[in-house]
mmCIF file of C-alpha atoms and ligand atoms in Angstrom:
data_model
loop_
_atom_site.group_PDB
_atom_site.id
_atom_site.type_symbol
_atom_site.label_atom_id
_atom_site.label_comp_id
_atom_site.label_asym_id
_atom_site.label_seq_id
_atom_site.Cartn_x
_atom_site.Cartn_y
_atom_site.Cartn_z
ATOM 1 C CA MET A 54 13.862 -2.062 -6.864
ATOM 2 C CA LYS A 55 13.701 1.129 -4.832
ATOM 3 C CA PRO A 56 11.844 0.514 -1.553
ATOM 4 C CA ILE A 57 8.675 2.394 -0.659
ATOM 5 C CA ASN A 58 9.592 4.516 2.365
ATOM 6 C CA VAL A 59 6.766 4.311 4.885
ATOM 7 C CA THR A 60 6.708 6.400 8.051
ATOM 8 C CA VAL A 61 4.264 5.047 10.644
ATOM 9 C CA TRP A 62 3.172 7.928 12.856
ATOM 10 C CA GLY A 63 1.644 7.149 16.239
ATOM 11 C CA GLU A 64 0.329 9.488 18.899
ATOM 12 C CA TYR A 65 1.677 7.022 21.514
ATOM 13 C CA ARG A 66 -0.090 8.510 24.546
ATOM 14 C CA HIS A 67 -2.788 5.936 25.451
ATOM 15 C CA GLU A 68 -0.117 3.234 25.685
ATOM 16 C CA LYS A 69 1.702 5.210 28.399
ATOM 17 C CA THR A 70 -1.369 5.932 30.532
ATOM 18 C CA HIS A 71 -3.967 3.186 29.941
ATOM 19 C CA LYS A 72 -3.085 -0.358 30.979
ATOM 20 C CA ALA A 73 -5.904 -1.765 28.836
ATOM 21 C CA VAL A 74 -4.049 -0.354 25.825
ATOM 22 C CA SER A 75 -0.473 -1.241 26.795
ATOM 23 C CA ASP A 76 -1.653 -4.796 27.545
ATOM 24 C CA VAL A 77 -2.666 -5.118 23.873
ATOM 25 C CA TYR A 78 0.157 -3.005 22.418
ATOM 26 C CA PRO A 79 3.110 -3.251 24.836
ATOM 27 C CA LYS A 80 5.535 -1.672 22.344
ATOM 28 C CA GLY A 81 3.028 0.909 21.157
ATOM 29 C CA MET A 82 0.434 0.726 18.401
ATOM 30 C CA HIS A 83 2.836 2.334 15.927
ATOM 31 C CA VAL A 84 5.360 -0.481 16.423
ATOM 32 C CA THR A 85 2.687 -3.123 15.794
ATOM 33 C CA ILE A 86 1.489 -1.321 12.649
ATOM 34 C CA ALA A 87 5.111 -1.001 11.486
ATOM 35 C CA GLU A 88 5.744 -4.717 12.111
ATOM 36 C CA GLY A 89 2.754 -5.559 9.922
ATOM 37 C CA LEU A 90 4.326 -3.597 7.054
ATOM 38 C CA GLN A 91 7.826 -4.955 7.659
ATOM 39 C CA ALA A 92 6.566 -8.413 6.689
ATOM 40 C CA TYR A 93 6.524 -7.129 3.085
ATOM 41 C CA PRO A 94 9.978 -6.735 1.526
ATOM 42 C CA GLU A 95 9.108 -3.723 -0.641
ATOM 43 C CA PHE A 96 8.662 -1.392 2.322
ATOM 44 C CA ALA A 97 11.372 0.446 4.250
ATOM 45 C CA VAL A 98 9.533 1.277 7.470
ATOM 46 C CA ARG A 99 10.317 3.699 10.277
ATOM 47 C CA THR A 100 8.182 5.153 13.050
ATOM 48 C CA ALA A 101 7.596 8.635 14.468
ATOM 49 C CA THR A 102 5.615 9.728 17.513
ATOM 50 C CA LEU A 103 3.981 12.895 18.845
ATOM 51 C CA ASP A 104 6.362 13.529 21.748
ATOM 52 C CA GLU A 105 9.534 13.372 19.659
ATOM 53 C CA PRO A 106 10.990 16.730 18.532
ATOM 54 C CA GLU A 107 8.799 18.045 15.678
ATOM 55 C CA HIS A 108 6.585 14.999 16.353
ATOM 56 C CA GLY A 109 9.282 12.927 14.643
ATOM 57 C CA LEU A 110 8.346 14.592 11.352
ATOM 58 C CA THR A 111 11.364 16.749 10.566
ATOM 59 C CA ASP A 112 11.767 18.106 7.047
ATOM 60 C CA ALA A 113 14.335 15.364 6.382
ATOM 61 C CA VAL A 114 11.861 12.658 7.446
ATOM 62 C CA LEU A 115 8.877 14.117 5.583
ATOM 63 C CA ASN A 116 10.851 14.779 2.419
ATOM 64 C CA SER A 117 12.036 11.166 2.317
ATOM 65 C CA THR A 118 8.617 9.664 3.133
ATOM 66 C CA ASP A 119 6.638 8.102 0.285
ATOM 67 C CA VAL A 120 3.695 7.099 2.463
ATOM 68 C CA LEU A 121 2.780 8.374 5.934
ATOM 69 C CA THR A 122 0.336 6.446 8.137
ATOM 70 C CA TRP A 123 -1.401 8.346 10.950
ATOM 71 C CA TRP A 124 -2.993 7.072 14.170
ATOM 72 C CA GLY A 125 -4.038 9.661 16.746
ATOM 73 C CA HIS A 126 -6.894 10.047 19.220
ATOM 74 C CA MET A 127 -6.525 11.836 22.541
ATOM 75 C CA ALA A 128 -4.060 14.557 21.552
ATOM 76 C CA HIS A 129 -5.040 15.774 18.083
ATOM 77 C CA GLY A 130 -4.843 19.335 19.440
ATOM 78 C CA ASP A 131 -1.184 18.918 20.408
ATOM 79 C CA VAL A 132 -0.106 18.533 16.776
ATOM 80 C CA ARG A 133 1.632 21.741 15.743
ATOM 81 C CA ASP A 134 0.200 23.995 13.029
ATOM 82 C CA ASP A 135 3.434 24.021 11.029
ATOM 83 C CA ILE A 136 3.616 20.212 10.990
ATOM 84 C CA VAL A 137 -0.003 19.970 9.812
ATOM 85 C CA GLU A 138 0.811 22.341 6.952
ATOM 86 C CA LYS A 139 3.983 20.450 6.047
ATOM 87 C CA VAL A 140 2.098 17.136 5.905
ATOM 88 C CA ALA A 141 -0.606 18.677 3.705
ATOM 89 C CA LYS A 142 2.004 20.220 1.399
ATOM 90 C CA ARG A 143 3.823 16.896 1.055
ATOM 91 C CA VAL A 144 0.530 15.218 0.086
ATOM 92 C CA TRP A 145 -0.078 17.892 -2.558
ATOM 93 C CA GLU A 146 3.439 17.135 -3.833
ATOM 94 C CA GLY A 147 2.659 13.417 -4.108
ATOM 95 C CA MET A 148 3.200 11.772 -0.684
ATOM 96 C CA GLY A 149 0.595 9.148 0.221
ATOM 97 C CA LEU A 150 -1.328 9.468 3.508
ATOM 98 C CA ILE A 151 -3.109 6.579 5.240
ATOM 99 C CA VAL A 152 -5.339 7.766 8.064
ATOM 100 C CA LEU A 153 -6.369 5.130 10.581
ATOM 101 C CA HIS A 154 -9.454 4.909 12.812
ATOM 102 C CA SER A 155 -9.693 7.911 15.198
ATOM 103 C CA GLY A 156 -7.367 9.763 12.849
ATOM 104 C CA HIS A 157 -10.651 10.862 11.217
ATOM 105 C CA PHE A 158 -10.441 13.836 13.611
ATOM 106 C CA SER A 159 -6.695 14.396 13.147
ATOM 107 C CA ARG A 160 -5.627 17.833 12.017
ATOM 108 C CA PRO A 161 -3.880 16.723 8.789
ATOM 109 C CA PHE A 162 -6.949 14.715 7.701
ATOM 110 C CA LYS A 163 -9.384 17.544 8.430
ATOM 111 C CA ARG A 164 -7.055 19.991 6.681
ATOM 112 C CA LEU A 165 -7.015 17.826 3.551
ATOM 113 C CA MET A 166 -10.733 16.991 3.596
ATOM 114 C CA GLY A 167 -12.075 20.455 4.412
ATOM 115 C CA THR A 168 -15.110 19.041 6.230
ATOM 116 C CA ASP A 169 -15.875 18.286 9.902
ATOM 117 C CA CYS A 170 -15.175 14.510 9.524
ATOM 118 C CA SER A 171 -17.600 13.745 12.384
ATOM 119 C CA LEU A 172 -19.352 10.400 12.820
ATOM 120 C CA ARG A 173 -21.558 8.318 15.130
ATOM 121 C CA TRP A 174 -19.731 6.004 17.586
ATOM 122 C CA ARG A 175 -20.182 3.490 20.419
ATOM 123 C CA GLU A 176 -17.718 1.466 22.501
ATOM 124 C CA ALA A 177 -19.677 -1.715 23.170
ATOM 125 C CA HIS A 178 -17.674 -4.624 21.738
ATOM 126 C CA ASP A 179 -19.630 -4.737 18.475
ATOM 127 C CA LYS A 180 -18.569 -7.213 15.827
ATOM 128 C CA GLU A 181 -17.496 -5.452 12.609
ATOM 129 C CA ARG A 182 -18.001 -7.026 9.192
ATOM 130 C CA LEU A 183 -16.089 -5.272 6.415
ATOM 131 C CA TRP A 184 -17.488 -5.849 2.920
ATOM 132 C CA VAL A 185 -15.326 -5.316 -0.155
ATOM 133 C CA VAL A 186 -17.451 -3.076 -2.394
ATOM 134 C CA ASN A 187 -14.761 -2.503 -5.054
ATOM 135 C CA PRO A 188 -13.086 -5.891 -5.679
ATOM 136 C CA GLY A 189 -11.047 -4.569 -8.625
ATOM 137 C CA HIS A 190 -9.379 -1.909 -6.500
ATOM 138 C CA PRO A 191 -5.670 -2.404 -5.644
ATOM 139 C CA ILE A 192 -6.441 -2.003 -1.925
ATOM 140 C CA ALA A 193 -8.822 -5.001 -2.055
ATOM 141 C CA GLN A 194 -6.316 -7.373 -3.684
ATOM 142 C CA GLY A 195 -6.029 -10.758 -1.990
ATOM 143 C CA LEU A 196 -8.931 -10.160 0.381
ATOM 144 C CA PRO A 197 -12.050 -12.329 0.744
ATOM 145 C CA ASP A 198 -15.521 -10.948 -0.125
ATOM 146 C CA PHE A 199 -15.762 -9.788 3.473
ATOM 147 C CA PHE A 200 -13.838 -10.185 6.700
ATOM 148 C CA GLU A 201 -14.776 -9.765 10.333
ATOM 149 C CA LEU A 202 -13.252 -8.305 13.460
ATOM 150 C CA PRO A 203 -14.832 -10.006 16.484
ATOM 151 C CA GLU A 204 -14.731 -6.877 18.665
ATOM 152 C CA GLU A 205 -14.371 -3.255 17.625
ATOM 153 C CA GLU A 206 -15.650 0.192 18.407
ATOM 154 C CA MET A 207 -18.658 1.084 16.235
ATOM 155 C CA TYR A 208 -18.405 3.999 13.808
ATOM 156 C CA GLY A 209 -21.659 4.816 11.980
ATOM 157 C CA GLU A 210 -22.936 7.113 9.268
ATOM 158 C CA TYR A 211 -23.284 9.883 8.629
ATOM 159 C CA PHE A 212 -19.505 10.322 8.226
ATOM 160 C CA GLY A 213 -18.817 13.986 7.454
ATOM 161 C CA ILE A 214 -16.324 13.531 4.635
ATOM 162 C CA PRO A 215 -16.278 14.764 1.041
ATOM 163 C CA GLN A 216 -17.611 12.137 -1.362
ATOM 164 C CA PRO A 217 -14.741 9.614 -1.714
ATOM 165 C CA ASP A 218 -13.172 9.337 -5.169
ATOM 166 C CA GLU A 219 -13.212 5.561 -4.659
ATOM 167 C CA LEU A 220 -14.933 3.508 -1.955
ATOM 168 C CA VAL A 221 -13.322 0.141 -1.165
ATOM 169 C CA PHE A 222 -14.997 -1.092 2.048
ATOM 170 C CA VAL A 223 -18.323 -0.693 3.803
ATOM 171 C CA SER A 224 -18.616 -1.918 7.391
ATOM 172 C CA TRP A 225 -21.640 -3.384 9.157
ATOM 173 C CA PHE A 226 -21.861 -3.582 12.956
ATOM 174 C CA THR A 227 -23.922 -5.808 15.223
ATOM 175 C CA GLY A 228 -25.841 -2.749 16.403
ATOM 176 C CA GLY A 229 -27.173 -2.385 12.855
ATOM 177 C CA GLU A 230 -25.142 0.627 11.707
ATOM 178 C CA VAL A 231 -23.143 0.852 8.495
ATOM 179 C CA PHE A 232 -20.078 2.959 7.684
ATOM 180 C CA ARG A 233 -17.885 3.828 4.686
ATOM 181 C CA SER A 234 -14.789 2.234 6.168
ATOM 182 C CA GLY A 235 -12.278 2.341 3.305
ATOM 183 C CA CYS A 236 -12.255 5.627 1.379
ATOM 184 C CA CYS A 237 -9.832 7.022 -1.228
ATOM 185 C CA TRP A 238 -9.232 10.587 -2.302
ATOM 186 C CA HIS A 239 -6.770 12.373 -4.566
ATOM 187 C CA ARG A 240 -5.403 15.650 -3.210
ATOM 188 C CA GLY A 241 -3.015 17.488 -5.489
ATOM 189 C CA MET A 242 -0.605 14.817 -6.716
ATOM 190 C CA GLY A 243 -1.024 12.759 -3.552
ATOM 191 C CA LYS A 244 -3.404 10.009 -2.517
ATOM 192 C CA VAL A 245 -5.240 9.729 0.796
ATOM 193 C CA PHE A 246 -6.804 6.535 2.183
ATOM 194 C CA TYR A 247 -8.949 6.409 5.301
ATOM 195 C CA PHE A 248 -9.306 2.986 6.955
ATOM 196 C CA ARG A 249 -11.714 2.704 9.867
ATOM 197 C CA PRO A 250 -10.724 -0.206 12.183
ATOM 198 C CA GLY A 251 -8.180 0.197 14.960
ATOM 199 C CA HIS A 252 -9.619 1.154 18.345
ATOM 200 C CA GLU A 253 -6.787 1.145 20.877
ATOM 201 C CA THR A 254 -8.183 -1.511 23.242
ATOM 202 C CA TYR A 255 -8.630 -4.199 20.562
ATOM 203 C CA PRO A 256 -5.892 -6.264 18.842
ATOM 204 C CA THR A 257 -7.007 -5.056 15.391
ATOM 205 C CA TYR A 258 -3.519 -4.259 14.086
ATOM 206 C CA TYR A 259 -2.438 -7.892 14.548
ATOM 207 C CA ASP A 260 -5.256 -9.076 12.244
ATOM 208 C CA GLU A 261 -3.935 -10.521 8.977
ATOM 209 C CA ASN A 262 -6.636 -8.955 6.792
ATOM 210 C CA VAL A 263 -6.162 -5.543 8.399
ATOM 211 C CA ARG A 264 -2.416 -5.816 7.822
ATOM 212 C CA LYS A 265 -3.027 -6.759 4.200
ATOM 213 C CA VAL A 266 -5.274 -3.729 3.706
ATOM 214 C CA ILE A 267 -2.674 -1.363 5.168
ATOM 215 C CA ALA A 268 0.078 -2.877 3.000
ATOM 216 C CA ASN A 269 -2.117 -2.707 -0.122
ATOM 217 C CA ALA A 270 -2.968 0.889 0.744
ATOM 218 C CA ALA A 271 0.707 1.799 1.160
ATOM 219 C CA ARG A 272 1.450 0.382 -2.302
ATOM 220 C CA TRP A 273 -1.543 2.217 -3.800
ATOM 221 C CA ALA A 274 -0.707 5.520 -2.092
ATOM 222 C CA ALA A 275 2.996 5.518 -2.979
ATOM 223 C CA PRO A 276 3.894 8.345 -5.356
ATOM 224 C CA THR A 277 3.695 7.428 -9.019
ATOM 225 C CA LEU A 278 4.755 10.761 -10.494
ATOM 226 C CA VAL A 279 7.814 10.308 -12.680
ATOM 227 C CA SER A 280 7.581 13.290 -15.031
ATOM 228 C CA GLN A 281 8.604 16.791 -14.106
ATOM 229 C CA PHE A 282 6.380 19.721 -14.922
ATOM 230 C CA THR A 283 6.681 23.435 -14.552
ATOM 231 C CA ARG A 284 4.455 25.070 -12.011
ATOM 232 C CA SER A 285 2.635 28.235 -13.028
ATOM 233 C CA ALA A 286 4.798 31.280 -12.568
ATOM 234 C CA ASN A 287 3.488 34.241 -10.660
ATOM 235 C CA GLY A 288 3.343 36.319 -13.823
ATOM 236 C CA PRO A 289 1.405 35.670 -17.035
ATOM 237 C CA THR A 290 2.288 32.654 -19.191
ATOM 238 C CA ALA A 291 3.884 33.290 -22.585
ATOM 239 C CA PRO A 292 1.778 31.834 -25.447
ATOM 240 C CA LEU A 293 3.147 28.806 -27.283
ATOM 241 C CA GLU A 294 1.708 30.001 -30.608
ATOM 242 C CA ARG A 295 2.741 33.607 -30.785
ATOM 243 C CA ASP A 296 1.231 34.380 -34.192
ATOM 244 C CA ARG A 297 -2.263 33.596 -32.882
ATOM 245 C CA VAL A 298 -2.060 35.825 -29.832
ATOM 246 C CA THR A 299 -2.133 39.577 -29.793
ATOM 247 C CA GLY A 300 -1.462 41.951 -26.960
HETATM 248 ZN ZN1 ZN B 351 -11.543 4.352 18.929
#
């Protein structure tokens, strides 16, 4: 069977400057996320980072990517306009996009959502409990009714996103807040999944349930389009039933 080509994109800046982050992710968060996916034989996984030429997202890489995962935080503004547009165009063509944690403010996500994507937050070692609110959804397969992360950053509502097409997880935090933490959208022929956990100072991307969610999401977001269709031409479309059309 043809593998699902996943490109794991990481900003990879915190790990170079913050010891608290490199202590948790010595090889970089993107490598840890990639290793989680590599445990599943159906994925062919590679990584790309911000400071590589073209952020590691050359046309050749993007055009051969079925699913792109995105983690960014401190340098959203350094992502080039043309790369943002290319990512959006690939999603409209059918590429899957999985946006992780602080990627809620990333330029590709905001471009595809069209809203401010803001939220409430607190870094105070809250416990996060993620409830499955759509147990029949492919992204929830194999998960318990809920799972917990002992320490995470809190994200709370209101989350400034368009109404998700499908909601898979809702999180509760020890501070009392709730958050729509697993959200699906369709954009063009592509699928977008936002998954909340993953603050850089916590070992979230080693968690087995988190890894299962990301793998399920990569399977769900992989392109399913097999038929070809003709895009609208610039000029008018010829009628199929000529005898019924005048002019
Ligand atoms: Zn964070």
